[in-house]
Amino acid sequence: MLNIFDLQKELVAAALPSGLEERQAEVIKKYAARYCDEMYTDGVGNLIFHKKGPGKKMMLVAHMDVIGFMANHIDERGFVRFLPVGGINPALSIGYPVVFENGVFGCVQPDEKAKPGSTALSKVEMHNMYIDIGARNKAEAEKLISVGMCATFCAEPVQIAGGNIMTPYADNLASCAVLLSAMSEITYPANDLYFVFSVQEEVGCRGAKMAANAIKPYAGIAVDLTRTGDSPAELDNERMVVRLGGGPTVKIRDNSAICDKPIVEHLRACAEKAGITYQDEIMILGGTDTGAMQRSYEGVLSGCISIPGRNIHSPGEIINLSDADNAAKLVVHAAMTEI
Ligand SMILES: [Zn+2]
């Protein structure tokens, strides 16, 4: 199996936000091309790998776009205002280093610093924040970046305690790594497989819908992150039973979809047969490409395998490596077993 941590490092170094996925697509191509019969990119940039099998069409999708910041105004002093690309959480971004697509560094700041003990920072909104790129004035800033350019969180994945890794963009580059790792293990699939690395999920699950409309699969399985209910930061989420290190999940429901029973049962049966410990997942907040596939074509039987993740959409997302490895194993079994 391909090493998920190494893949994550390479993907994070390449990552750009929704609409600019070409760089991470190049990394994915480099690994995936050898494991499929056919490779193509569609009109919006979804990267698709076909691995032929005798059975029904199955689409396996992981979105390859990430959240980020798009410069939309540069003021006279050279400070950069931005729009979020996807679900940026202002409070979790303050003070954080970012890097623009051309390599220019900066730092996210709120207009007013809070006094100690103040709760003002938690109330900061995107339009009251800016990126400081160190320029002395507008002219100097405009030599470095231009309106429309995008930036991402600037950090490297690291291994931390408990077999966990901390990284920006586990959502969803870790799932891309899981799909790549699974592809490397699939020999003679029972189903006719389409691996899709989709674009623009973070801005409304746009790519997966177009891919499913074109592929017309019988079954669709997304791979993505899910929230957990096992840390103080997730107190708002205490009714989520998913925990880090408890195994990959079989999704039952999120805000985008109530998963179709045949897929839920297929995934559970595959996990049980392969001896993979899994968790049932109901994600209280957020949607995935699962719903986009389900509502495409004539209606696609859809479900999702998730990697449990803490602090999702922050620069310090935490996932467990064995959860990710076992998610890859579950993908392999789901793909190799006739649906
Ligand atoms: Zn995601």
GROMACS .gro file of C-alpha atoms and ligand atoms in nm:
model
  340
    1MET     CA    1   0.000   0.000   0.000
    2LEU     CA    2   0.118   0.353  -0.068
    3ASN     CA    3   0.220   0.548   0.243
    4ILE     CA    4  -0.061   0.787   0.333
    5PHE     CA    5   0.154   1.025   0.540
    6ASP     CA    6   0.408   1.065   0.257
    7LEU     CA    7   0.131   1.122   0.004
    8GLN     CA    8  -0.031   1.378   0.235
    9LYS     CA    9   0.297   1.571   0.257
   10GLU     CA   10   0.334   1.581  -0.119
   11LEU     CA   11  -0.030   1.678  -0.176
   12VAL     CA   12  -0.029   1.955   0.088
   13ALA     CA   13   0.282   2.108  -0.069
   14ALA     CA   14   0.095   2.128  -0.401
   15ALA     CA   15  -0.253   2.219  -0.279
   16LEU     CA   16  -0.453   2.512  -0.411
   17PRO     CA   17  -0.818   2.604  -0.339
   18SER     CA   18  -1.133   2.518  -0.533
   19GLY     CA   19  -1.110   2.614  -0.899
   20LEU     CA   20  -0.730   2.585  -0.907
   21GLU     CA   21  -0.685   2.211  -0.857
   22GLU     CA   22  -0.432   2.150  -1.137
   23ARG     CA   23  -0.129   2.132  -0.908
   24GLN     CA   24  -0.265   1.862  -0.680
   25ALA     CA   25  -0.406   1.687  -0.989
   26GLU     CA   26  -0.051   1.654  -1.126
   27VAL     CA   27   0.063   1.478  -0.807
   28ILE     CA   28  -0.237   1.243  -0.819
   29LYS     CA   29  -0.176   1.162  -1.188
   30LYS     CA   30   0.184   1.071  -1.116
   31TYR     CA   31   0.075   0.792  -0.881
   32ALA     CA   32  -0.263   0.685  -1.021
   33ALA     CA   33  -0.186   0.656  -1.392
   34ARG     CA   34  -0.018   0.317  -1.350
   35TYR     CA   35  -0.315   0.165  -1.168
   36CYS     CA   36  -0.586   0.222  -1.428
   37ASP     CA   37  -0.683   0.142  -1.787
   38GLU     CA   38  -0.782   0.492  -1.889
   39MET     CA   39  -0.724   0.842  -1.751
   40TYR     CA   40  -0.897   1.165  -1.850
   41THR     CA   41  -0.990   1.510  -1.725
   42ASP     CA   42  -1.338   1.647  -1.791
   43GLY     CA   43  -1.442   2.002  -1.876
   44VAL     CA   44  -1.436   2.134  -1.520
   45GLY     CA   45  -1.115   1.960  -1.417
   46ASN     CA   46  -1.236   1.643  -1.247
   47LEU     CA   47  -0.958   1.388  -1.279
   48ILE     CA   48  -1.100   1.046  -1.368
   49PHE     CA   49  -0.935   0.703  -1.377
   50HIS     CA   50  -1.121   0.405  -1.522
   51LYS     CA   51  -1.027   0.056  -1.403
   52LYS     CA   52  -1.232  -0.191  -1.601
   53GLY     CA   53  -1.430  -0.465  -1.431
   54PRO     CA   54  -1.709  -0.699  -1.542
   55GLY     CA   55  -1.980  -0.572  -1.307
   56LYS     CA   56  -2.185  -0.260  -1.262
   57LYS     CA   57  -2.037   0.089  -1.275
   58MET     CA   58  -1.913   0.212  -0.940
   59MET     CA   59  -1.788   0.569  -0.890
   60LEU     CA   60  -1.543   0.628  -0.604
   61VAL     CA   61  -1.488   0.996  -0.538
   62ALA     CA   62  -1.259   1.207  -0.319
   63HIS     CA   63  -1.259   1.583  -0.368
   64MET     CA   64  -0.913   1.723  -0.431
   65ASP     CA   65  -0.990   2.092  -0.377
   66VAL     CA   66  -0.914   2.265  -0.047
   67ILE     CA   67  -1.045   2.574   0.130
   68GLY     CA   68  -0.850   2.899   0.104
   69PHE     CA   69  -0.844   3.277   0.064
   70MET     CA   70  -0.897   3.480  -0.255
   71ALA     CA   71  -0.756   3.835  -0.265
   72ASN     CA   72  -1.029   4.078  -0.367
   73HIS     CA   73  -0.891   4.421  -0.270
   74ILE     CA   74  -0.556   4.580  -0.192
   75ASP     CA   75  -0.566   4.903   0.008
   76GLU     CA   76  -0.336   5.206  -0.012
   77ARG     CA   77  -0.110   5.070   0.261
   78GLY     CA   78  -0.072   4.735   0.084
   79PHE     CA   79  -0.301   4.524   0.303
   80VAL     CA   80  -0.497   4.255   0.123
   81ARG     CA   81  -0.869   4.194   0.177
   82PHE     CA   82  -0.998   3.852   0.082
   83LEU     CA   83  -1.303   3.639   0.020
   84PRO     CA   84  -1.316   3.288   0.161
   85VAL     CA   85  -1.303   2.997  -0.080
   86GLY     CA   86  -1.517   2.737   0.096
   87GLY     CA   87  -1.586   2.715   0.469
   88ILE     CA   88  -1.306   2.921   0.623
   89ASN     CA   89  -1.364   2.974   0.996
   90PRO     CA   90  -1.246   3.329   1.080
   91ALA     CA   91  -1.165   3.253   1.444
   92LEU     CA   92  -0.951   2.953   1.348
   93SER     CA   93  -0.756   3.148   1.086
   94ILE     CA   94  -0.643   3.453   1.287
   95GLY     CA   95  -0.268   3.490   1.308
   96TYR     CA   96  -0.209   3.207   1.070
   97PRO     CA   97   0.059   3.215   0.798
   98VAL     CA   98  -0.066   3.167   0.445
   99VAL     CA   99   0.104   3.133   0.109
  100PHE     CA  100  -0.028   3.263  -0.222
  101GLU     CA  101  -0.029   3.050  -0.533
  102ASN     CA  102   0.289   3.224  -0.662
  103GLY     CA  103   0.479   3.166  -0.336
  104VAL     CA  104   0.419   3.506  -0.167
  105PHE     CA  105   0.377   3.466   0.210
  106GLY     CA  106   0.146   3.655   0.440
  107CYS     CA  107  -0.040   3.638   0.767
  108VAL     CA  108  -0.415   3.656   0.841
  109GLN     CA  109  -0.507   3.933   1.088
  110PRO     CA  110  -0.826   4.087   1.230
  111ASP     CA  111  -0.881   4.464   1.198
  112GLU     CA  112  -0.872   4.509   1.574
  113LYS     CA  113  -0.674   4.304   1.816
  114ALA     CA  114  -0.876   4.199   2.117
  115LYS     CA  115  -0.771   4.290   2.468
  116PRO     CA  116  -0.683   3.993   2.693
  117GLY     CA  117  -1.000   3.819   2.805
  118SER     CA  118  -1.209   3.979   2.535
  119THR     CA  119  -1.435   3.761   2.326
  120ALA     CA  120  -1.405   3.999   2.031
  121LEU     CA  121  -1.184   3.760   1.836
  122SER     CA  122  -1.450   3.491   1.830
  123LYS     CA  123  -1.683   3.747   1.673
  124VAL     CA  124  -1.444   3.848   1.398
  125GLU     CA  125  -1.593   3.819   1.053
  126MET     CA  126  -1.425   3.770   0.721
  127HIS     CA  127  -1.482   4.128   0.602
  128ASN     CA  128  -1.297   4.254   0.911
  129MET     CA  129  -0.985   4.056   0.834
  130TYR     CA  130  -0.693   4.104   0.601
  131ILE     CA  131  -0.369   3.942   0.490
  132ASP     CA  132  -0.046   4.126   0.568
  133ILE     CA  133   0.213   4.040   0.302
  134GLY     CA  134   0.465   4.290   0.439
  135ALA     CA  135   0.435   4.533   0.147
  136ARG     CA  136   0.495   4.904   0.226
  137ASN     CA  137   0.217   5.030   0.001
  138LYS     CA  138  -0.032   4.937  -0.270
  139ALA     CA  139   0.218   4.963  -0.555
  140GLU     CA  140   0.459   4.728  -0.383
  141ALA     CA  141   0.179   4.483  -0.296
  142GLU     CA  142   0.053   4.484  -0.655
  143LYS     CA  143   0.397   4.382  -0.778
  144LEU     CA  144   0.367   4.071  -0.560
  145ILE     CA  145   0.006   3.963  -0.595
  146SER     CA  146  -0.308   4.063  -0.782
  147VAL     CA  147  -0.680   4.054  -0.712
  148GLY     CA  148  -0.815   3.703  -0.777
  149MET     CA  149  -0.504   3.521  -0.658
  150CYS     CA  150  -0.556   3.254  -0.393
  151ALA     CA  151  -0.370   3.161  -0.077
  152THR     CA  152  -0.369   2.849   0.140
  153PHE     CA  153  -0.269   2.770   0.498
  154CYS     CA  154   0.107   2.737   0.517
  155ALA     CA  155   0.208   2.435   0.725
  156GLU     CA  156   0.358   2.091   0.685
  157PRO     CA  157   0.196   1.769   0.801
  158VAL     CA  158   0.362   1.629   1.115
  159GLN     CA  159   0.326   1.309   1.315
  160ILE     CA  160   0.199   1.361   1.670
  161ALA     CA  161   0.109   1.134   1.963
  162GLY     CA  162  -0.132   0.844   1.942
  163GLY     CA  163  -0.054   0.743   1.584
  164ASN     CA  164  -0.213   1.069   1.472
  165ILE     CA  165  -0.103   1.330   1.222
  166MET     CA  166  -0.169   1.703   1.234
  167THR     CA  167  -0.198   1.870   0.898
  168PRO     CA  168  -0.384   2.133   0.706
  169TYR     CA  169  -0.611   1.985   0.442
  170ALA     CA  170  -0.660   1.635   0.576
  171ASP     CA  171  -0.998   1.743   0.433
  172ASN     CA  172  -0.969   1.618   0.178
  173LEU     CA  173  -0.618   1.541   0.062
  174ALA     CA  174  -0.594   1.254   0.314
  175SER     CA  175  -0.894   1.099   0.138
  176CYS     CA  176  -0.720   1.148  -0.196
  177ALA     CA  177  -0.424   0.963  -0.045
  178VAL     CA  178  -0.661   0.690   0.077
  179LEU     CA  179  -0.808   0.651  -0.272
  180LEU     CA  180  -0.459   0.638  -0.429
  181SER     CA  181  -0.347   0.382  -0.174
  182ALA     CA  182  -0.657   0.171  -0.245
  183MET     CA  183  -0.602   0.196  -0.623
  184SER     CA  184  -0.254   0.052  -0.581
  185GLU     CA  185  -0.403  -0.263  -0.421
  186ILE     CA  186  -0.693  -0.334  -0.656
  187THR     CA  187  -0.614  -0.609  -0.904
  188TYR     CA  188  -0.924  -0.765  -1.064
  189PRO     CA  189  -1.224  -0.560  -0.951
  190ALA     CA  190  -1.571  -0.715  -0.958
  191ASN     CA  191  -1.721  -0.376  -1.040
  192ASP     CA  192  -1.645  -0.141  -1.330
  193LEU     CA  193  -1.455   0.127  -1.139
  194TYR     CA  194  -1.431   0.501  -1.193
  195PHE     CA  195  -1.200   0.678  -0.950
  196VAL     CA  196  -1.286   1.047  -0.950
  197PHE     CA  197  -1.075   1.320  -0.789
  198SER     CA  198  -1.338   1.590  -0.796
  199VAL     CA  199  -1.311   1.969  -0.810
  200GLN     CA  200  -1.499   2.242  -0.624
  201GLU     CA  201  -1.655   2.034  -0.344
  202GLU     CA  202  -1.582   2.301  -0.085
  203VAL     CA  203  -1.790   2.558  -0.275
  204GLY     CA  204  -2.098   2.338  -0.321
  205CYS     CA  205  -2.009   1.987  -0.441
  206ARG     CA  206  -1.997   2.102  -0.802
  207GLY     CA  207  -1.749   1.868  -0.968
  208ALA     CA  208  -1.881   1.533  -0.843
  209LYS     CA  209  -2.227   1.604  -0.978
  210MET     CA  210  -2.096   1.668  -1.328
  211ALA     CA  211  -1.874   1.359  -1.314
  212ALA     CA  212  -2.164   1.138  -1.201
  213ASN     CA  213  -2.390   1.279  -1.473
  214ALA     CA  214  -2.133   1.180  -1.733
  215ILE     CA  215  -2.025   0.842  -1.590
  216LYS     CA  216  -2.381   0.731  -1.500
  217PRO     CA  217  -2.275   0.494  -1.223
  218TYR     CA  218  -2.501   0.240  -1.056
  219ALA     CA  219  -2.332   0.302  -0.720
  220GLY     CA  220  -2.138   0.595  -0.579
  221ILE     CA  221  -1.904   0.595  -0.281
  222ALA     CA  222  -1.743   0.915  -0.154
  223VAL     CA  223  -1.434   0.926   0.066
  224ASP     CA  224  -1.412   1.232   0.290
  225LEU     CA  225  -1.349   1.348   0.645
  226THR     CA  226  -1.615   1.343   0.915
  227ARG     CA  227  -1.633   1.537   1.239
  228THR     CA  228  -1.584   1.370   1.575
  229GLY     CA  229  -1.744   1.421   1.915
  230ASP     CA  230  -1.441   1.346   2.131
  231SER     CA  231  -1.257   1.671   2.215
  232PRO     CA  232  -1.332   2.000   2.396
  233ALA     CA  233  -1.327   2.181   2.060
  234GLU     CA  234  -1.611   1.957   1.950
  235LEU     CA  235  -1.840   2.024   2.246
  236ASP     CA  236  -2.099   2.170   2.012
  237ASN     CA  237  -2.085   1.834   1.852
  238GLU     CA  238  -2.120   1.616   2.161
  239ARG     CA  239  -2.394   1.406   2.011
  240MET     CA  240  -2.158   1.276   1.746
  241VAL     CA  241  -2.043   0.931   1.853
  242VAL     CA  242  -1.754   0.913   1.606
  243ARG     CA  243  -1.410   0.925   1.765
  244LEU     CA  244  -1.052   0.951   1.643
  245GLY     CA  245  -0.881   0.612   1.618
  246GLY     CA  246  -1.204   0.415   1.626
  247GLY     CA  247  -1.176   0.311   1.261
  248PRO     CA  248  -1.312   0.451   0.937
  249THR     CA  249  -1.683   0.522   0.933
  250VAL     CA  250  -1.971   0.403   0.724
  251LYS     CA  251  -2.186   0.710   0.672
  252ILE     CA  252  -2.557   0.683   0.740
  253ARG     CA  253  -2.642   1.049   0.700
  254ASP     CA  254  -2.504   1.401   0.664
  255ASN     CA  255  -2.658   1.731   0.555
  256SER     CA  256  -2.626   1.639   0.189
  257ALA     CA  257  -2.765   1.286   0.189
  258ILE     CA  258  -2.940   1.004   0.366
  259CYS     CA  259  -2.724   0.723   0.236
  260ASP     CA  260  -2.886   0.449   0.037
  261LYS     CA  261  -2.932   0.126   0.229
  262PRO     CA  262  -2.778  -0.106  -0.031
  263ILE     CA  263  -2.453   0.095  -0.012
  264VAL     CA  264  -2.454   0.117   0.368
  265GLU     CA  265  -2.507  -0.260   0.382
  266HIS     CA  266  -2.242  -0.327   0.116
  267LEU     CA  267  -1.986  -0.126   0.313
  268ARG     CA  268  -2.075  -0.287   0.645
  269ALA     CA  269  -2.061  -0.637   0.493
  270CYS     CA  270  -1.724  -0.565   0.331
  271ALA     CA  271  -1.583  -0.429   0.660
  272GLU     CA  272  -1.707  -0.729   0.856
  273LYS     CA  273  -1.575  -0.979   0.601
  274ALA     CA  274  -1.235  -0.811   0.596
  275GLY     CA  275  -1.220  -0.775   0.976
  276ILE     CA  276  -1.202  -0.395   0.961
  277THR     CA  277  -1.333  -0.221   1.273
  278TYR     CA  278  -1.565   0.058   1.158
  279GLN     CA  279  -1.793   0.318   1.313
  280ASP     CA  280  -2.144   0.418   1.210
  281GLU     CA  281  -2.154   0.785   1.123
  282ILE     CA  282  -2.421   1.047   1.137
  283MET     CA  283  -2.251   1.380   1.067
  284ILE     CA  284  -2.454   1.659   1.222
  285LEU     CA  285  -2.297   1.952   1.034
  286GLY     CA  286  -2.178   1.962   0.675
  287GLY     CA  287  -2.230   1.781   0.350
  288THR     CA  288  -2.019   1.584   0.104
  289ASP     CA  289  -2.002   1.467  -0.257
  290THR     CA  290  -2.232   1.183  -0.143
  291GLY     CA  291  -2.538   1.403  -0.197
  292ALA     CA  292  -2.408   1.539  -0.527
  293MET     CA  293  -2.378   1.186  -0.668
  294GLN     CA  294  -2.710   1.075  -0.526
  295ARG     CA  295  -2.894   1.360  -0.699
  296SER     CA  296  -2.725   1.317  -1.037
  297TYR     CA  297  -2.817   1.125  -1.352
  298GLU     CA  298  -3.130   0.916  -1.275
  299GLY     CA  299  -3.041   0.899  -0.906
  300VAL     CA  300  -2.732   0.708  -0.798
  301LEU     CA  301  -2.722   0.468  -0.501
  302SER     CA  302  -2.480   0.657  -0.279
  303GLY     CA  303  -2.281   0.624   0.042
  304CYS     CA  304  -1.955   0.735   0.196
  305ILE     CA  305  -1.653   0.605   0.384
  306SER     CA  306  -1.513   0.874   0.617
  307ILE     CA  307  -1.192   0.934   0.805
  308PRO     CA  308  -1.267   1.078   1.152
  309GLY     CA  309  -1.103   1.420   1.191
  310ARG     CA  310  -1.072   1.681   1.466
  311ASN     CA  311  -1.058   2.057   1.404
  312ILE     CA  312  -1.184   2.023   1.047
  313HIS     CA  313  -1.130   2.333   0.830
  314SER     CA  314  -0.857   2.462   1.061
  315PRO     CA  315  -0.483   2.457   0.983
  316GLY     CA  316  -0.439   2.188   1.251
  317GLU     CA  317  -0.670   1.909   1.142
  318ILE     CA  318  -0.592   1.584   1.322
  319ILE     CA  319  -0.654   1.237   1.185
  320ASN     CA  320  -0.539   0.890   1.287
  321LEU     CA  321  -0.312   0.706   1.043
  322SER     CA  322  -0.459   0.364   1.112
  323ASP     CA  323  -0.810   0.502   1.052
  324ALA     CA  324  -0.682   0.622   0.713
  325ASP     CA  325  -0.510   0.290   0.633
  326ASN     CA  326  -0.825   0.100   0.722
  327ALA     CA  327  -1.036   0.338   0.515
  328ALA     CA  328  -0.813   0.243   0.219
  329LYS     CA  329  -0.864  -0.128   0.296
  330LEU     CA  330  -1.240  -0.076   0.308
  331VAL     CA  331  -1.231   0.101  -0.028
  332VAL     CA  332  -1.039  -0.196  -0.174
  333HIS     CA  333  -1.295  -0.448  -0.045
  334ALA     CA  334  -1.593  -0.237  -0.152
  335ALA     CA  335  -1.447  -0.206  -0.502
  336MET     CA  336  -1.348  -0.575  -0.535
  337THR     CA  337  -1.681  -0.714  -0.407
  338GLU     CA  338  -1.971  -0.725  -0.651
  339ILE     CA  339  -2.240  -0.471  -0.573
  340ZN      ZN  340  -1.429   1.750   0.254
   0.00000   0.00000   0.00000
